[in-house]
């Protein structure tokens, strides 16, 4: 059976609206089905006092870089894209200009991890990014057809790193919290401070329960517990307020906090192709 493009578009749009309306009318469960964690980089930070001025000076630590893929009845959403896949081909990884920063390696590419699940980049409906540092947007260009979900303040930020998105990349520029699928199951939470338009992602999984994905609102558990603000953050007061907001969201939703770069935490988590429901 063949569809003309117009009929197909109409059918898809009808299916989309029926999906949302009927889910709401019947009060059925939100449509998040599962969440995969990808290895989107492994690194060693030269001096972790970059993330806690005056504390842990000269101490180095292993970091991880995580990406999260969410399967929702209305489509796939990728949260953060990690360091660039090109780093996988560099024998010694990517050494930072500042030795106190993180020396990244890429044991597996993002593309290969999608492929392992039988997915192509064009299968991803949304790419949502916590912020626009290179270890989070390193592979956005792999997804030229996906809708980017980013805070307007982040998109418009005249970052010292220069332009981060191609103008032709479809983008929804957000102003605050955003319920991605309209059923409350996947919500972007505005948490400015690390960068002007930083955001976290709240995911309500059917069995695991609510999980708040940190982005870089915090980098590891000890800094979260002490509410430490990294020296490189653009706004200290907003960072502190955002951490307070996260704590309130977590209390209200009984959510776990999954910290993107925290190796100790991620060592205890299931990585793709295993998943959380
Ligand atoms: Zn980061």
Short mmCIF file of C-alpha atoms and ligand atoms in Angstrom, two decimals:
data_model
loop_
_atom_site.label_atom_id
_atom_site.label_comp_id
_atom_site.label_asym_id
_atom_site.label_seq_id
_atom_site.Cartn_x
_atom_site.Cartn_y
_atom_site.Cartn_z
CA UNK A 1 0.00 0.00 0.00
CA UNK A 2 1.33 3.40 -0.97
CA UNK A 3 0.67 6.74 0.66
CA UNK A 4 1.11 10.03 -1.06
CA UNK A 5 3.14 12.41 1.09
CA UNK A 6 0.05 14.54 1.81
CA UNK A 7 -2.07 11.57 2.88
CA UNK A 8 0.77 10.23 4.96
CA UNK A 9 1.22 13.60 6.67
CA UNK A 10 -2.52 13.77 7.33
CA UNK A 11 -2.55 10.23 8.70
CA UNK A 12 0.40 10.93 10.96
CA UNK A 13 -1.11 14.15 12.23
CA UNK A 14 -4.43 12.39 12.90
CA UNK A 15 -2.62 9.55 14.70
CA UNK A 16 -0.69 12.08 16.76
CA UNK A 17 -3.75 14.03 17.84
CA UNK A 18 -5.77 10.87 18.54
CA UNK A 19 -2.89 9.55 20.67
CA UNK A 20 -2.84 12.62 22.87
CA UNK A 21 -6.58 13.19 23.06
CA UNK A 22 -7.53 9.60 23.75
CA UNK A 23 -4.79 9.25 26.40
CA UNK A 24 -6.19 12.29 28.15
CA UNK A 25 -9.85 11.36 27.69
CA UNK A 26 -9.35 7.89 29.09
CA UNK A 27 -6.98 9.03 31.81
CA UNK A 28 -4.58 6.34 30.70
CA UNK A 29 -1.02 6.10 31.93
CA UNK A 30 1.61 8.49 30.61
CA UNK A 31 3.42 7.13 27.60
CA UNK A 32 7.01 6.74 28.80
CA UNK A 33 8.02 3.14 28.26
CA UNK A 34 11.73 2.91 28.98
CA UNK A 35 14.99 4.76 29.44
CA UNK A 36 18.44 3.74 28.24
CA UNK A 37 21.72 5.15 29.57
CA UNK A 38 24.50 5.53 27.01
CA UNK A 39 28.22 5.83 27.64
CA UNK A 40 28.85 9.24 26.06
CA UNK A 41 32.40 9.67 27.32
CA UNK A 42 34.86 8.74 30.02
CA UNK A 43 37.40 11.18 31.35
CA UNK A 44 39.71 12.31 34.06
CA UNK A 45 39.32 15.74 35.60
CA UNK A 46 42.71 17.18 36.51
CA UNK A 47 41.56 19.28 39.47
CA UNK A 48 38.02 18.93 40.76
CA UNK A 49 38.23 22.19 42.73
CA UNK A 50 37.16 23.78 39.42
CA UNK A 51 33.73 22.60 40.50
CA UNK A 52 34.12 23.56 44.17
CA UNK A 53 36.27 26.66 44.76
CA UNK A 54 38.57 26.15 47.74
CA UNK A 55 37.54 22.52 48.22
CA UNK A 56 39.34 19.42 46.90
CA UNK A 57 42.19 21.50 45.48
CA UNK A 58 44.60 19.55 43.31
CA UNK A 59 42.49 16.40 43.56
CA UNK A 60 41.84 14.61 40.30
CA UNK A 61 38.87 12.35 39.66
CA UNK A 62 37.40 10.10 37.01
CA UNK A 63 34.29 11.48 35.34
CA UNK A 64 31.78 9.88 33.03
CA UNK A 65 29.61 11.59 30.46
CA UNK A 66 26.10 10.19 30.09
CA UNK A 67 23.38 10.44 27.47
CA UNK A 68 19.87 9.17 28.06
CA UNK A 69 17.47 7.83 25.46
CA UNK A 70 13.77 7.79 26.32
CA UNK A 71 11.16 5.73 24.54
CA UNK A 72 7.76 7.36 24.65
CA UNK A 73 4.63 6.23 22.83
CA UNK A 74 4.84 9.44 20.78
CA UNK A 75 8.51 9.00 19.82
CA UNK A 76 12.12 8.84 20.94
CA UNK A 77 13.77 11.61 22.93
CA UNK A 78 17.53 11.86 23.42
CA UNK A 79 18.75 13.83 26.43
CA UNK A 80 22.23 15.26 25.81
CA UNK A 81 24.62 13.95 23.18
CA UNK A 82 27.96 13.69 25.00
CA UNK A 83 31.41 14.47 23.70
CA UNK A 84 31.88 14.30 19.93
CA UNK A 85 31.94 10.82 18.41
CA UNK A 86 35.13 11.87 16.57
CA UNK A 87 37.00 11.56 19.89
CA UNK A 88 36.51 7.77 19.67
CA UNK A 89 39.06 7.73 16.83
CA UNK A 90 41.69 9.68 18.80
CA UNK A 91 44.14 7.20 20.35
CA UNK A 92 44.81 9.41 23.36
CA UNK A 93 41.37 11.03 23.55
CA UNK A 94 40.92 14.80 23.74
CA UNK A 95 43.37 16.51 26.05
CA UNK A 96 42.06 19.83 27.43
CA UNK A 97 43.94 23.09 27.03
CA UNK A 98 43.66 23.60 30.81
CA UNK A 99 45.12 20.56 32.59
CA UNK A 100 42.66 21.12 35.46
CA UNK A 101 39.75 20.40 33.10
CA UNK A 102 38.63 16.99 31.83
CA UNK A 103 40.60 14.78 29.48
CA UNK A 104 37.87 12.95 27.56
CA UNK A 105 37.86 9.61 25.85
CA UNK A 106 35.06 8.01 23.85
CA UNK A 107 35.07 4.22 24.27
CA UNK A 108 31.89 3.91 22.19
CA UNK A 109 30.26 6.29 19.76
CA UNK A 110 26.72 7.52 20.24
CA UNK A 111 25.91 6.38 16.70
CA UNK A 112 27.05 2.81 17.50
CA UNK A 113 24.97 2.70 20.67
CA UNK A 114 21.86 3.79 18.76
CA UNK A 115 22.61 1.23 16.09
CA UNK A 116 22.88 -1.50 18.72
CA UNK A 117 19.21 -0.76 19.50
CA UNK A 118 18.31 -0.86 15.83
CA UNK A 119 17.91 2.91 15.64
CA UNK A 120 19.12 5.52 13.18
CA UNK A 121 19.59 9.19 14.10
CA UNK A 122 16.55 10.01 11.94
CA UNK A 123 14.40 7.86 14.29
CA UNK A 124 14.98 10.37 17.10
CA UNK A 125 12.09 12.83 17.31
CA UNK A 126 13.52 15.18 19.93
CA UNK A 127 17.04 16.01 21.00
CA UNK A 128 16.91 17.93 24.26
CA UNK A 129 20.13 19.38 25.67
CA UNK A 130 20.84 20.43 29.22
CA UNK A 131 23.15 23.17 27.99
CA UNK A 132 25.63 23.96 25.24
CA UNK A 133 29.02 22.94 26.61
CA UNK A 134 30.87 20.65 24.17
CA UNK A 135 30.56 17.55 26.36
CA UNK A 136 26.76 17.79 26.01
CA UNK A 137 26.22 18.95 22.45
CA UNK A 138 29.13 17.11 20.82
CA UNK A 139 26.86 15.15 18.48
CA UNK A 140 23.87 17.41 17.83
CA UNK A 141 24.84 17.57 14.16
CA UNK A 142 24.17 13.81 13.90
CA UNK A 143 20.46 14.69 14.20
CA UNK A 144 19.68 17.28 11.51
CA UNK A 145 16.04 16.16 11.32
CA UNK A 146 15.32 15.98 15.05
CA UNK A 147 13.62 18.82 16.90
CA UNK A 148 16.09 20.41 19.28
CA UNK A 149 14.60 21.37 22.65
CA UNK A 150 16.70 24.10 24.22
CA UNK A 151 16.06 27.12 26.41
CA UNK A 152 15.99 30.35 24.41
CA UNK A 153 18.44 31.92 26.87
CA UNK A 154 20.88 29.12 26.06
CA UNK A 155 20.36 29.24 22.31
CA UNK A 156 20.88 33.00 22.25
CA UNK A 157 23.82 32.98 24.66
CA UNK A 158 26.84 34.59 22.99
CA UNK A 159 29.01 31.79 24.35
CA UNK A 160 32.78 32.21 24.30
CA UNK A 161 32.71 28.91 22.41
CA UNK A 162 31.04 30.54 19.41
CA UNK A 163 27.95 29.34 17.50
CA UNK A 164 26.85 25.93 18.69
CA UNK A 165 23.94 25.12 16.40
CA UNK A 166 23.50 25.24 12.68
CA UNK A 167 20.77 27.71 11.71
CA UNK A 168 19.01 24.98 9.69
CA UNK A 169 18.67 22.69 12.75
CA UNK A 170 14.96 22.62 13.71
CA UNK A 171 14.75 24.10 17.20
CA UNK A 172 12.11 24.87 19.79
CA UNK A 173 13.43 27.68 21.96
CA UNK A 174 11.86 27.40 25.37
CA UNK A 175 11.19 29.95 28.06
CA UNK A 176 11.01 27.92 31.28
CA UNK A 177 9.61 24.48 32.08
CA UNK A 178 8.15 22.41 29.23
CA UNK A 179 5.98 19.29 29.25
CA UNK A 180 7.40 17.59 26.15
CA UNK A 181 4.65 15.09 25.30
CA UNK A 182 1.72 16.86 26.97
CA UNK A 183 1.11 14.04 29.47
CA UNK A 184 3.43 15.12 32.29
CA UNK A 185 5.75 12.14 31.81
CA UNK A 186 8.79 14.02 30.46
CA UNK A 187 9.31 17.59 31.64
CA UNK A 188 12.16 19.99 31.08
CA UNK A 189 12.87 21.97 34.24
CA UNK A 190 14.58 25.33 33.81
CA UNK A 191 17.65 25.45 36.08
CA UNK A 192 19.80 28.42 35.01
CA UNK A 193 23.14 29.18 36.60
CA UNK A 194 25.74 26.81 35.20
CA UNK A 195 24.93 28.48 31.90
CA UNK A 196 22.20 31.06 31.14
CA UNK A 197 19.65 28.54 29.90
CA UNK A 198 20.61 25.32 31.65
CA UNK A 199 17.79 22.80 32.12
CA UNK A 200 17.23 19.44 33.84
CA UNK A 201 14.88 16.66 32.72
CA UNK A 202 12.25 15.03 34.90
CA UNK A 203 11.20 11.58 33.64
CA UNK A 204 8.41 9.57 35.25
CA UNK A 205 9.12 5.94 34.50
CA UNK A 206 6.35 3.37 34.99
CA UNK A 207 8.29 1.08 37.35
CA UNK A 208 11.44 2.95 38.41
CA UNK A 209 9.42 6.04 39.30
CA UNK A 210 10.49 9.64 38.86
CA UNK A 211 14.07 10.45 37.95
CA UNK A 212 15.58 13.92 37.67
CA UNK A 213 18.44 14.01 35.16
CA UNK A 214 20.86 16.66 36.37
CA UNK A 215 22.65 17.92 33.29
CA UNK A 216 25.45 19.97 34.85
CA UNK A 217 23.31 21.64 37.52
CA UNK A 218 25.64 19.54 39.67
CA UNK A 219 28.63 17.39 38.68
CA UNK A 220 28.89 14.79 41.44
CA UNK A 221 27.15 13.74 44.63
CA UNK A 222 29.43 15.40 47.17
CA UNK A 223 28.98 18.78 45.48
CA UNK A 224 25.22 18.26 45.44
CA UNK A 225 25.12 17.47 49.15
CA UNK A 226 27.13 20.59 49.94
CA UNK A 227 25.43 22.73 47.30
CA UNK A 228 28.78 23.85 45.90
CA UNK A 229 28.84 26.22 42.94
CA UNK A 230 31.57 25.72 40.32
CA UNK A 231 33.78 28.76 39.64
CA UNK A 232 32.99 28.62 35.92
CA UNK A 233 29.22 28.96 36.38
CA UNK A 234 27.76 32.10 34.83
CA UNK A 235 25.55 32.98 37.83
CA UNK A 236 26.16 31.86 41.39
CA UNK A 237 22.82 32.99 42.87
CA UNK A 238 20.82 31.39 40.05
CA UNK A 239 22.81 28.17 40.49
CA UNK A 240 21.94 28.04 44.19
CA UNK A 241 18.29 28.84 43.46
CA UNK A 242 18.20 26.14 40.77
CA UNK A 243 19.59 23.53 43.18
CA UNK A 244 16.88 24.51 45.66
CA UNK A 245 14.28 24.17 42.90
CA UNK A 246 15.63 20.71 42.03
CA UNK A 247 15.37 19.64 45.67
CA UNK A 248 11.74 20.84 45.73
CA UNK A 249 10.88 19.00 42.51
CA UNK A 250 12.54 15.84 43.85
CA UNK A 251 10.61 16.05 47.12
CA UNK A 252 7.30 16.66 45.35
CA UNK A 253 7.79 13.89 42.77
CA UNK A 254 9.73 11.53 45.08
CA UNK A 255 12.38 11.61 42.37
CA UNK A 256 15.88 10.15 42.37
CA UNK A 257 18.69 12.41 41.17
CA UNK A 258 20.81 10.91 38.42
CA UNK A 259 23.97 12.99 38.04
CA UNK A 260 25.33 13.04 34.49
CA UNK A 261 29.08 13.09 35.27
CA UNK A 262 29.10 11.11 38.53
CA UNK A 263 31.12 7.97 37.85
CA UNK A 264 30.51 6.37 41.24
CA UNK A 265 26.76 6.63 40.71
CA UNK A 266 26.83 5.48 37.12
CA UNK A 267 29.02 2.49 37.94
CA UNK A 268 25.97 1.17 39.79
CA UNK A 269 23.56 1.75 36.91
CA UNK A 270 22.50 -0.39 33.97
CA UNK A 271 23.87 0.78 30.64
CA UNK A 272 22.25 0.26 27.23
CA UNK A 273 21.21 -2.20 25.84
CA UNK A 274 19.81 -2.83 29.33
CA UNK A 275 17.18 -0.27 30.28
CA UNK A 276 14.98 1.12 33.00
CA UNK A 277 11.20 0.84 32.85
ZN1 LIG B 1 29.36 18.60 31.43
#
